[in-house]
Amino acid sequence: GSMEARGSPPRTAPARPQLQGQRTSPLRARPALTGVKVDRWGFPVATTRYPAHSQDWNSNHHLTGSENEIKPTRLRQYFSAPESEDTLKRTLSESRRRSAKSLLRALDGPTAQPPKRPFVTADVGAPLVPERHVVGGSMKDRDGKGRTWNERWHTGISLLNDRCHPDHRAYFTQKSLFEESPSQNWRRFLDQEVDRGVWTPIATRRKPRFPPLGGRLTGRSGAPVPSP
Protein backbone atom coordinates (compact mmCIF):
# COMPACT_ATOMS: atom_id res chain seq x y z
CA GLY A 1 0.00 0.00 0.00
CA SER A 2 1.04 3.65 -0.29
CA MET A 3 2.83 5.42 2.56
CA GLU A 4 0.91 7.92 4.65
CA ALA A 5 1.68 11.58 4.36
CA ARG A 6 3.50 13.29 7.14
CA GLY A 7 1.25 14.99 9.68
CA SER A 8 -1.79 12.91 8.85
CA PRO A 9 -3.56 11.24 11.78
CA PRO A 10 -2.84 7.52 12.25
CA ARG A 11 -5.35 5.08 10.98
CA THR A 12 -7.51 3.27 13.49
CA ALA A 13 -9.20 -0.09 13.10
CA PRO A 14 -12.92 0.22 12.41
CA ALA A 15 -15.13 -0.67 15.38
CA ARG A 16 -16.73 -4.04 15.08
CA PRO A 17 -20.49 -4.04 15.32
CA GLN A 18 -21.90 -5.55 18.51
CA LEU A 19 -24.20 -8.42 17.71
CA GLN A 20 -27.15 -8.71 20.01
CA GLY A 21 -27.86 -12.09 21.51
CA GLN A 22 -24.31 -13.37 20.98
CA ARG A 23 -21.63 -13.80 23.63
CA THR A 24 -18.37 -11.92 23.26
CA SER A 25 -14.95 -13.27 24.19
CA PRO A 26 -14.11 -12.87 27.89
CA LEU A 27 -10.57 -11.95 26.91
CA ARG A 28 -11.79 -8.63 25.51
CA ALA A 29 -13.13 -7.49 28.86
CA ARG A 30 -10.73 -5.73 31.16
CA PRO A 31 -9.95 -7.70 34.33
CA ALA A 32 -11.45 -6.34 37.51
CA LEU A 33 -8.23 -5.32 39.23
CA THR A 34 -8.22 -3.30 42.38
CA GLY A 35 -5.48 -0.95 43.35
CA VAL A 36 -2.86 -2.12 45.82
CA LYS A 37 -3.09 -0.41 49.17
CA VAL A 38 0.17 1.01 50.45
CA ASP A 39 1.20 2.54 53.73
CA ARG A 40 2.82 5.92 54.19
CA TRP A 41 6.22 4.45 53.34
CA GLY A 42 4.99 2.98 50.05
CA PHE A 43 4.96 -0.67 51.10
CA PRO A 44 1.94 -2.82 50.10
CA VAL A 45 -0.55 -3.61 52.83
CA ALA A 46 -2.23 -7.01 52.75
CA THR A 47 -5.95 -7.10 53.44
CA THR A 48 -6.75 -9.21 56.49
CA ARG A 49 -9.84 -11.35 56.09
CA TYR A 50 -11.38 -13.15 59.02
CA PRO A 51 -13.38 -16.38 58.53
CA ALA A 52 -16.96 -16.74 59.62
CA HIS A 53 -16.00 -19.09 62.47
CA SER A 54 -13.48 -16.69 63.99
CA GLN A 55 -15.62 -16.31 67.10
CA ASP A 56 -15.17 -19.98 68.06
CA TRP A 57 -11.58 -20.25 66.84
CA ASN A 58 -8.81 -20.06 69.36
CA SER A 59 -6.19 -17.81 67.83
CA ASN A 60 -3.68 -18.87 70.50
CA HIS A 61 -4.05 -22.58 69.88
CA HIS A 62 -0.34 -22.93 69.10
CA LEU A 63 0.73 -21.40 72.42
CA THR A 64 0.17 -24.58 74.41
CA GLY A 65 3.63 -24.92 75.83
CA SER A 66 3.53 -28.70 75.52
CA GLU A 67 4.63 -31.34 73.02
CA ASN A 68 1.79 -33.55 71.84
CA GLU A 69 4.05 -36.11 70.18
CA ILE A 70 5.37 -37.31 73.55
CA LYS A 71 1.94 -37.53 75.17
CA PRO A 72 -0.57 -40.42 75.05
CA THR A 73 -3.51 -40.04 72.68
CA ARG A 74 -6.08 -39.18 75.33
CA LEU A 75 -3.89 -36.55 76.98
CA ARG A 76 -3.04 -34.53 73.87
CA GLN A 77 -4.38 -31.07 73.11
CA TYR A 78 -6.39 -30.51 69.93
CA PHE A 79 -7.74 -27.54 68.02
CA SER A 80 -11.43 -28.05 68.78
CA ALA A 81 -12.71 -27.71 72.32
CA PRO A 82 -14.56 -30.77 73.71
CA GLU A 83 -18.29 -30.40 74.15
CA SER A 84 -20.37 -31.57 77.06
CA GLU A 85 -22.76 -34.51 76.60
CA ASP A 86 -25.86 -32.29 76.58
CA THR A 87 -24.33 -29.93 74.03
CA LEU A 88 -23.26 -32.83 71.86
CA LYS A 89 -26.76 -34.33 71.90
CA ARG A 90 -28.29 -31.01 70.95
CA THR A 91 -25.81 -30.61 68.09
CA LEU A 92 -26.53 -34.11 66.78
CA SER A 93 -30.30 -33.62 67.01
CA GLU A 94 -30.05 -30.51 64.84
CA SER A 95 -27.69 -32.12 62.35
CA ARG A 96 -28.94 -33.44 59.00
CA ARG A 97 -26.25 -36.05 58.59
CA ARG A 98 -27.25 -39.69 58.32
CA SER A 99 -24.84 -40.75 61.04
CA ALA A 100 -26.32 -38.33 63.60
CA LYS A 101 -29.18 -40.68 64.58
CA SER A 102 -26.88 -43.63 65.15
CA LEU A 103 -24.60 -41.49 67.29
CA LEU A 104 -27.57 -40.35 69.35
CA ARG A 105 -28.64 -43.94 69.95
CA ALA A 106 -25.12 -44.80 71.04
CA LEU A 107 -25.11 -41.92 73.51
CA ASP A 108 -28.48 -42.93 74.96
CA GLY A 109 -27.52 -46.59 75.20
CA PRO A 110 -25.67 -48.33 78.03
CA THR A 111 -22.17 -47.17 78.77
CA ALA A 112 -19.56 -49.49 77.31
CA GLN A 113 -16.93 -50.89 79.60
CA PRO A 114 -13.52 -49.32 79.03
CA PRO A 115 -10.93 -51.70 77.57
CA LYS A 116 -8.34 -53.15 79.86
CA ARG A 117 -5.05 -51.35 79.93
CA PRO A 118 -2.27 -53.45 78.37
CA PHE A 119 0.53 -54.25 80.76
CA VAL A 120 3.29 -54.13 78.12
CA THR A 121 2.97 -50.47 77.17
CA ALA A 122 2.89 -47.10 78.88
CA ASP A 123 0.00 -45.82 76.74
CA VAL A 124 -3.35 -45.19 78.40
CA GLY A 125 -5.45 -46.90 75.71
CA ALA A 126 -5.53 -50.39 74.26
CA PRO A 127 -4.88 -50.95 70.53
CA LEU A 128 -7.88 -50.32 68.29
CA VAL A 129 -7.30 -53.54 66.32
CA PRO A 130 -5.93 -56.20 68.69
CA GLU A 131 -5.91 -58.77 65.86
CA ARG A 132 -2.89 -57.06 64.38
CA HIS A 133 -0.72 -58.10 67.31
CA VAL A 134 -1.41 -61.83 67.19
CA VAL A 135 -0.64 -64.57 64.68
CA GLY A 136 -3.59 -65.07 62.36
CA GLY A 137 -4.95 -64.95 58.85
CA SER A 138 -7.13 -67.07 56.59
CA MET A 139 -5.79 -66.49 53.07
CA LYS A 140 -4.89 -69.31 50.66
CA ASP A 141 -1.44 -69.88 49.20
CA ARG A 142 -0.55 -71.29 45.78
CA ASP A 143 -1.18 -74.83 46.98
CA GLY A 144 -4.68 -73.96 48.22
CA LYS A 145 -3.77 -74.30 51.89
CA GLY A 146 -4.49 -71.81 54.62
CA ARG A 147 -1.66 -69.39 55.23
CA THR A 148 -1.28 -67.00 58.15
CA TRP A 149 0.15 -63.53 57.79
CA ASN A 150 3.94 -63.49 57.64
CA GLU A 151 5.09 -60.89 60.12
CA ARG A 152 8.65 -61.17 58.79
CA TRP A 153 7.78 -60.51 55.14
CA HIS A 154 10.20 -57.58 55.02
CA THR A 155 13.20 -59.60 56.21
CA GLY A 156 15.67 -61.29 53.91
CA ILE A 157 19.32 -61.79 53.13
CA SER A 158 19.28 -58.29 51.59
CA LEU A 159 19.52 -56.90 55.11
CA LEU A 160 23.14 -58.12 55.10
CA ASN A 161 24.08 -56.72 51.69
CA ASP A 162 26.48 -54.20 53.16
CA ARG A 163 28.52 -57.05 54.68
CA CYS A 164 28.57 -59.25 51.58
CA HIS A 165 30.66 -59.23 48.44
CA PRO A 166 28.89 -57.58 45.47
CA ASP A 167 28.63 -60.99 43.80
CA HIS A 168 26.91 -62.44 46.88
CA ARG A 169 24.35 -59.70 47.52
CA ALA A 170 20.60 -59.91 46.91
CA TYR A 171 19.15 -57.63 44.25
CA PHE A 172 15.70 -57.03 42.83
CA THR A 173 16.54 -59.04 39.71
CA GLN A 174 18.95 -61.61 41.17
CA LYS A 175 18.98 -63.76 44.28
CA SER A 176 21.82 -64.11 46.71
CA LEU A 177 24.04 -67.14 47.03
CA PHE A 178 23.43 -67.31 50.78
CA GLU A 179 19.64 -67.22 50.54
CA GLU A 180 19.43 -71.03 50.46
CA SER A 181 22.77 -71.73 52.13
CA PRO A 182 22.57 -74.21 55.06
CA SER A 183 24.83 -71.91 57.09
CA GLN A 184 22.09 -69.25 57.09
CA ASN A 185 19.13 -71.46 58.03
CA TRP A 186 19.23 -70.20 61.60
CA ARG A 187 18.12 -66.75 60.36
CA ARG A 188 14.86 -68.29 59.03
CA PHE A 189 14.66 -65.91 56.11
CA LEU A 190 12.85 -68.61 54.09
CA ASP A 191 10.47 -69.63 56.90
CA GLN A 192 7.49 -68.03 58.57
CA GLU A 193 6.02 -68.41 62.04
CA VAL A 194 2.52 -69.90 61.89
CA ASP A 195 2.26 -70.15 65.67
CA ARG A 196 4.42 -69.22 68.62
CA GLY A 197 7.57 -71.28 68.08
CA VAL A 198 6.15 -73.17 65.07
CA TRP A 199 7.86 -72.46 61.74
CA THR A 200 7.04 -73.60 58.23
CA PRO A 201 8.73 -72.94 54.86
CA ILE A 202 7.43 -70.05 52.82
CA ALA A 203 7.97 -71.85 49.52
CA THR A 204 5.06 -73.73 47.94
CA ARG A 205 4.98 -76.66 45.55
CA ARG A 206 3.42 -74.61 42.80
CA LYS A 207 5.67 -71.93 41.42
CA PRO A 208 4.66 -68.28 41.95
CA ARG A 209 2.54 -66.78 39.22
CA PHE A 210 4.99 -63.89 38.86
CA PRO A 211 8.46 -65.16 39.75
CA PRO A 212 11.30 -62.68 40.36
CA LEU A 213 13.36 -61.66 37.37
CA GLY A 214 16.88 -62.97 36.93
CA GLY A 215 18.55 -65.79 38.82
CA ARG A 216 21.66 -66.65 40.78
CA LEU A 217 24.64 -64.32 40.43
CA THR A 218 27.33 -65.40 37.98
CA GLY A 219 30.28 -63.19 38.88
CA ARG A 220 29.18 -59.75 37.73
CA SER A 221 32.34 -58.16 39.21
CA GLY A 222 34.70 -60.77 37.78
CA ALA A 223 35.14 -62.79 40.98
CA PRO A 224 34.11 -66.48 40.93
CA VAL A 225 30.91 -67.36 42.74
CA PRO A 226 31.43 -70.25 45.20
CA SER A 227 28.88 -73.03 45.44
CA PRO A 228 26.63 -73.06 48.54
CSV table of C-alpha atoms in Angstrom, one decimal:
chain,number,residue,atom,x,y,z
A,1,GLY,CA,0.0,0.0,0.0
A,2,SER,CA,1.0,3.7,-0.3
A,3,MET,CA,2.8,5.4,2.6
A,4,GLU,CA,0.9,7.9,4.6
A,5,ALA,CA,1.7,11.6,4.4
A,6,ARG,CA,3.5,13.3,7.1
A,7,GLY,CA,1.2,15.0,9.7
A,8,SER,CA,-1.8,12.9,8.8
A,9,PRO,CA,-3.6,11.2,11.8
A,10,PRO,CA,-2.8,7.5,12.3
A,11,ARG,CA,-5.4,5.1,11.0
A,12,THR,CA,-7.5,3.3,13.5
A,13,ALA,CA,-9.2,-0.1,13.1
A,14,PRO,CA,-12.9,0.2,12.4
A,15,ALA,CA,-15.1,-0.7,15.4
A,16,ARG,CA,-16.7,-4.0,15.1
A,17,PRO,CA,-20.5,-4.0,15.3
A,18,GLN,CA,-21.9,-5.6,18.5
A,19,LEU,CA,-24.2,-8.4,17.7
A,20,GLN,CA,-27.1,-8.7,20.0
A,21,GLY,CA,-27.9,-12.1,21.5
A,22,GLN,CA,-24.3,-13.4,21.0
A,23,ARG,CA,-21.6,-13.8,23.6
A,24,THR,CA,-18.4,-11.9,23.3
A,25,SER,CA,-15.0,-13.3,24.2
A,26,PRO,CA,-14.1,-12.9,27.9
A,27,LEU,CA,-10.6,-11.9,26.9
A,28,ARG,CA,-11.8,-8.6,25.5
A,29,ALA,CA,-13.1,-7.5,28.9
A,30,ARG,CA,-10.7,-5.7,31.2
A,31,PRO,CA,-9.9,-7.7,34.3
A,32,ALA,CA,-11.4,-6.3,37.5
A,33,LEU,CA,-8.2,-5.3,39.2
A,34,THR,CA,-8.2,-3.3,42.4
A,35,GLY,CA,-5.5,-1.0,43.4
A,36,VAL,CA,-2.9,-2.1,45.8
A,37,LYS,CA,-3.1,-0.4,49.2
A,38,VAL,CA,0.2,1.0,50.5
A,39,ASP,CA,1.2,2.5,53.7
A,40,ARG,CA,2.8,5.9,54.2
A,41,TRP,CA,6.2,4.5,53.3
A,42,GLY,CA,5.0,3.0,50.1
A,43,PHE,CA,5.0,-0.7,51.1
A,44,PRO,CA,1.9,-2.8,50.1
A,45,VAL,CA,-0.5,-3.6,52.8
A,46,ALA,CA,-2.2,-7.0,52.7
A,47,THR,CA,-6.0,-7.1,53.4
A,48,THR,CA,-6.8,-9.2,56.5
A,49,ARG,CA,-9.8,-11.4,56.1
A,50,TYR,CA,-11.4,-13.2,59.0
A,51,PRO,CA,-13.4,-16.4,58.5
A,52,ALA,CA,-17.0,-16.7,59.6
A,53,HIS,CA,-16.0,-19.1,62.5
A,54,SER,CA,-13.5,-16.7,64.0
A,55,GLN,CA,-15.6,-16.3,67.1
A,56,ASP,CA,-15.2,-20.0,68.1
A,57,TRP,CA,-11.6,-20.3,66.8
A,58,ASN,CA,-8.8,-20.1,69.4
A,59,SER,CA,-6.2,-17.8,67.8
A,60,ASN,CA,-3.7,-18.9,70.5
A,61,HIS,CA,-4.0,-22.6,69.9
A,62,HIS,CA,-0.3,-22.9,69.1
A,63,LEU,CA,0.7,-21.4,72.4
A,64,THR,CA,0.2,-24.6,74.4
A,65,GLY,CA,3.6,-24.9,75.8
A,66,SER,CA,3.5,-28.7,75.5
A,67,GLU,CA,4.6,-31.3,73.0
A,68,ASN,CA,1.8,-33.6,71.8
A,69,GLU,CA,4.1,-36.1,70.2
A,70,ILE,CA,5.4,-37.3,73.6
A,71,LYS,CA,1.9,-37.5,75.2
A,72,PRO,CA,-0.6,-40.4,75.0
A,73,THR,CA,-3.5,-40.0,72.7
A,74,ARG,CA,-6.1,-39.2,75.3
A,75,LEU,CA,-3.9,-36.5,77.0
A,76,ARG,CA,-3.0,-34.5,73.9
A,77,GLN,CA,-4.4,-31.1,73.1
A,78,TYR,CA,-6.4,-30.5,69.9
A,79,PHE,CA,-7.7,-27.5,68.0
A,80,SER,CA,-11.4,-28.1,68.8
A,81,ALA,CA,-12.7,-27.7,72.3
A,82,PRO,CA,-14.6,-30.8,73.7
A,83,GLU,CA,-18.3,-30.4,74.2
A,84,SER,CA,-20.4,-31.6,77.1
A,85,GLU,CA,-22.8,-34.5,76.6
A,86,ASP,CA,-25.9,-32.3,76.6
A,87,THR,CA,-24.3,-29.9,74.0
A,88,LEU,CA,-23.3,-32.8,71.9
A,89,LYS,CA,-26.8,-34.3,71.9
A,90,ARG,CA,-28.3,-31.0,71.0
A,91,THR,CA,-25.8,-30.6,68.1
A,92,LEU,CA,-26.5,-34.1,66.8
A,93,SER,CA,-30.3,-33.6,67.0
A,94,GLU,CA,-30.1,-30.5,64.8
A,95,SER,CA,-27.7,-32.1,62.3
A,96,ARG,CA,-28.9,-33.4,59.0
A,97,ARG,CA,-26.2,-36.1,58.6
A,98,ARG,CA,-27.2,-39.7,58.3
A,99,SER,CA,-24.8,-40.8,61.0
A,100,ALA,CA,-26.3,-38.3,63.6
A,101,LYS,CA,-29.2,-40.7,64.6
A,102,SER,CA,-26.9,-43.6,65.2
A,103,LEU,CA,-24.6,-41.5,67.3
A,104,LEU,CA,-27.6,-40.4,69.4
A,105,ARG,CA,-28.6,-43.9,70.0
A,106,ALA,CA,-25.1,-44.8,71.0
A,107,LEU,CA,-25.1,-41.9,73.5
A,108,ASP,CA,-28.5,-42.9,75.0
A,109,GLY,CA,-27.5,-46.6,75.2
A,110,PRO,CA,-25.7,-48.3,78.0
A,111,THR,CA,-22.2,-47.2,78.8
A,112,ALA,CA,-19.6,-49.5,77.3
A,113,GLN,CA,-16.9,-50.9,79.6
A,114,PRO,CA,-13.5,-49.3,79.0
A,115,PRO,CA,-10.9,-51.7,77.6
A,116,LYS,CA,-8.3,-53.1,79.9
A,117,ARG,CA,-5.1,-51.4,79.9
A,118,PRO,CA,-2.3,-53.4,78.4
A,119,PHE,CA,0.5,-54.2,80.8
A,120,VAL,CA,3.3,-54.1,78.1
A,121,THR,CA,3.0,-50.5,77.2
A,122,ALA,CA,2.9,-47.1,78.9
A,123,ASP,CA,0.0,-45.8,76.7
A,124,VAL,CA,-3.4,-45.2,78.4
A,125,GLY,CA,-5.4,-46.9,75.7
A,126,ALA,CA,-5.5,-50.4,74.3
A,127,PRO,CA,-4.9,-51.0,70.5
A,128,LEU,CA,-7.9,-50.3,68.3
A,129,VAL,CA,-7.3,-53.5,66.3
A,130,PRO,CA,-5.9,-56.2,68.7
A,131,GLU,CA,-5.9,-58.8,65.9
A,132,ARG,CA,-2.9,-57.1,64.4
A,133,HIS,CA,-0.7,-58.1,67.3
A,134,VAL,CA,-1.4,-61.8,67.2
A,135,VAL,CA,-0.6,-64.6,64.7
A,136,GLY,CA,-3.6,-65.1,62.4
A,137,GLY,CA,-4.9,-65.0,58.9
A,138,SER,CA,-7.1,-67.1,56.6
A,139,MET,CA,-5.8,-66.5,53.1
A,140,LYS,CA,-4.9,-69.3,50.7
A,141,ASP,CA,-1.4,-69.9,49.2
A,142,ARG,CA,-0.5,-71.3,45.8
A,143,ASP,CA,-1.2,-74.8,47.0
A,144,GLY,CA,-4.7,-74.0,48.2
A,145,LYS,CA,-3.8,-74.3,51.9
A,146,GLY,CA,-4.5,-71.8,54.6
A,147,ARG,CA,-1.7,-69.4,55.2
A,148,THR,CA,-1.3,-67.0,58.1
A,149,TRP,CA,0.1,-63.5,57.8
A,150,ASN,CA,3.9,-63.5,57.6
A,151,GLU,CA,5.1,-60.9,60.1
A,152,ARG,CA,8.6,-61.2,58.8
A,153,TRP,CA,7.8,-60.5,55.1
A,154,HIS,CA,10.2,-57.6,55.0
A,155,THR,CA,13.2,-59.6,56.2
A,156,GLY,CA,15.7,-61.3,53.9
A,157,ILE,CA,19.3,-61.8,53.1
A,158,SER,CA,19.3,-58.3,51.6
A,159,LEU,CA,19.5,-56.9,55.1
A,160,LEU,CA,23.1,-58.1,55.1
A,161,ASN,CA,24.1,-56.7,51.7
A,162,ASP,CA,26.5,-54.2,53.2
A,163,ARG,CA,28.5,-57.0,54.7
A,164,CYS,CA,28.6,-59.2,51.6
A,165,HIS,CA,30.7,-59.2,48.4
A,166,PRO,CA,28.9,-57.6,45.5
A,167,ASP,CA,28.6,-61.0,43.8
A,168,HIS,CA,26.9,-62.4,46.9
A,169,ARG,CA,24.3,-59.7,47.5
A,170,ALA,CA,20.6,-59.9,46.9
A,171,TYR,CA,19.2,-57.6,44.2
A,172,PHE,CA,15.7,-57.0,42.8
A,173,THR,CA,16.5,-59.0,39.7
A,174,GLN,CA,19.0,-61.6,41.2
A,175,LYS,CA,19.0,-63.8,44.3
A,176,SER,CA,21.8,-64.1,46.7
A,177,LEU,CA,24.0,-67.1,47.0
A,178,PHE,CA,23.4,-67.3,50.8
A,179,GLU,CA,19.6,-67.2,50.5
A,180,GLU,CA,19.4,-71.0,50.5
A,181,SER,CA,22.8,-71.7,52.1
A,182,PRO,CA,22.6,-74.2,55.1
A,183,SER,CA,24.8,-71.9,57.1
A,184,GLN,CA,22.1,-69.3,57.1
A,185,ASN,CA,19.1,-71.5,58.0
A,186,TRP,CA,19.2,-70.2,61.6
A,187,ARG,CA,18.1,-66.8,60.4
A,188,ARG,CA,14.9,-68.3,59.0
A,189,PHE,CA,14.7,-65.9,56.1
A,190,LEU,CA,12.8,-68.6,54.1
A,191,ASP,CA,10.5,-69.6,56.9
A,192,GLN,CA,7.5,-68.0,58.6
A,193,GLU,CA,6.0,-68.4,62.0
A,194,VAL,CA,2.5,-69.9,61.9
A,195,ASP,CA,2.3,-70.1,65.7
A,196,ARG,CA,4.4,-69.2,68.6
A,197,GLY,CA,7.6,-71.3,68.1
A,198,VAL,CA,6.2,-73.2,65.1
A,199,TRP,CA,7.9,-72.5,61.7
A,200,THR,CA,7.0,-73.6,58.2
A,201,PRO,CA,8.7,-72.9,54.9
A,202,ILE,CA,7.4,-70.1,52.8
A,203,ALA,CA,8.0,-71.9,49.5
A,204,THR,CA,5.1,-73.7,47.9
A,205,ARG,CA,5.0,-76.7,45.5
A,206,ARG,CA,3.4,-74.6,42.8
A,207,LYS,CA,5.7,-71.9,41.4
A,208,PRO,CA,4.7,-68.3,41.9
A,209,ARG,CA,2.5,-66.8,39.2
A,210,PHE,CA,5.0,-63.9,38.9
A,211,PRO,CA,8.5,-65.2,39.8
A,212,PRO,CA,11.3,-62.7,40.4
A,213,LEU,CA,13.4,-61.7,37.4
A,214,GLY,CA,16.9,-63.0,36.9
A,215,GLY,CA,18.6,-65.8,38.8
A,216,ARG,CA,21.7,-66.6,40.8
A,217,LEU,CA,24.6,-64.3,40.4
A,218,THR,CA,27.3,-65.4,38.0
A,219,GLY,CA,30.3,-63.2,38.9
A,220,ARG,CA,29.2,-59.8,37.7
A,221,SER,CA,32.3,-58.2,39.2
A,222,GLY,CA,34.7,-60.8,37.8
A,223,ALA,CA,35.1,-62.8,41.0
A,224,PRO,CA,34.1,-66.5,40.9
A,225,VAL,CA,30.9,-67.4,42.7
A,226,PRO,CA,31.4,-70.3,45.2
A,227,SER,CA,28.9,-73.0,45.4
A,228,PRO,CA,26.6,-73.1,48.5
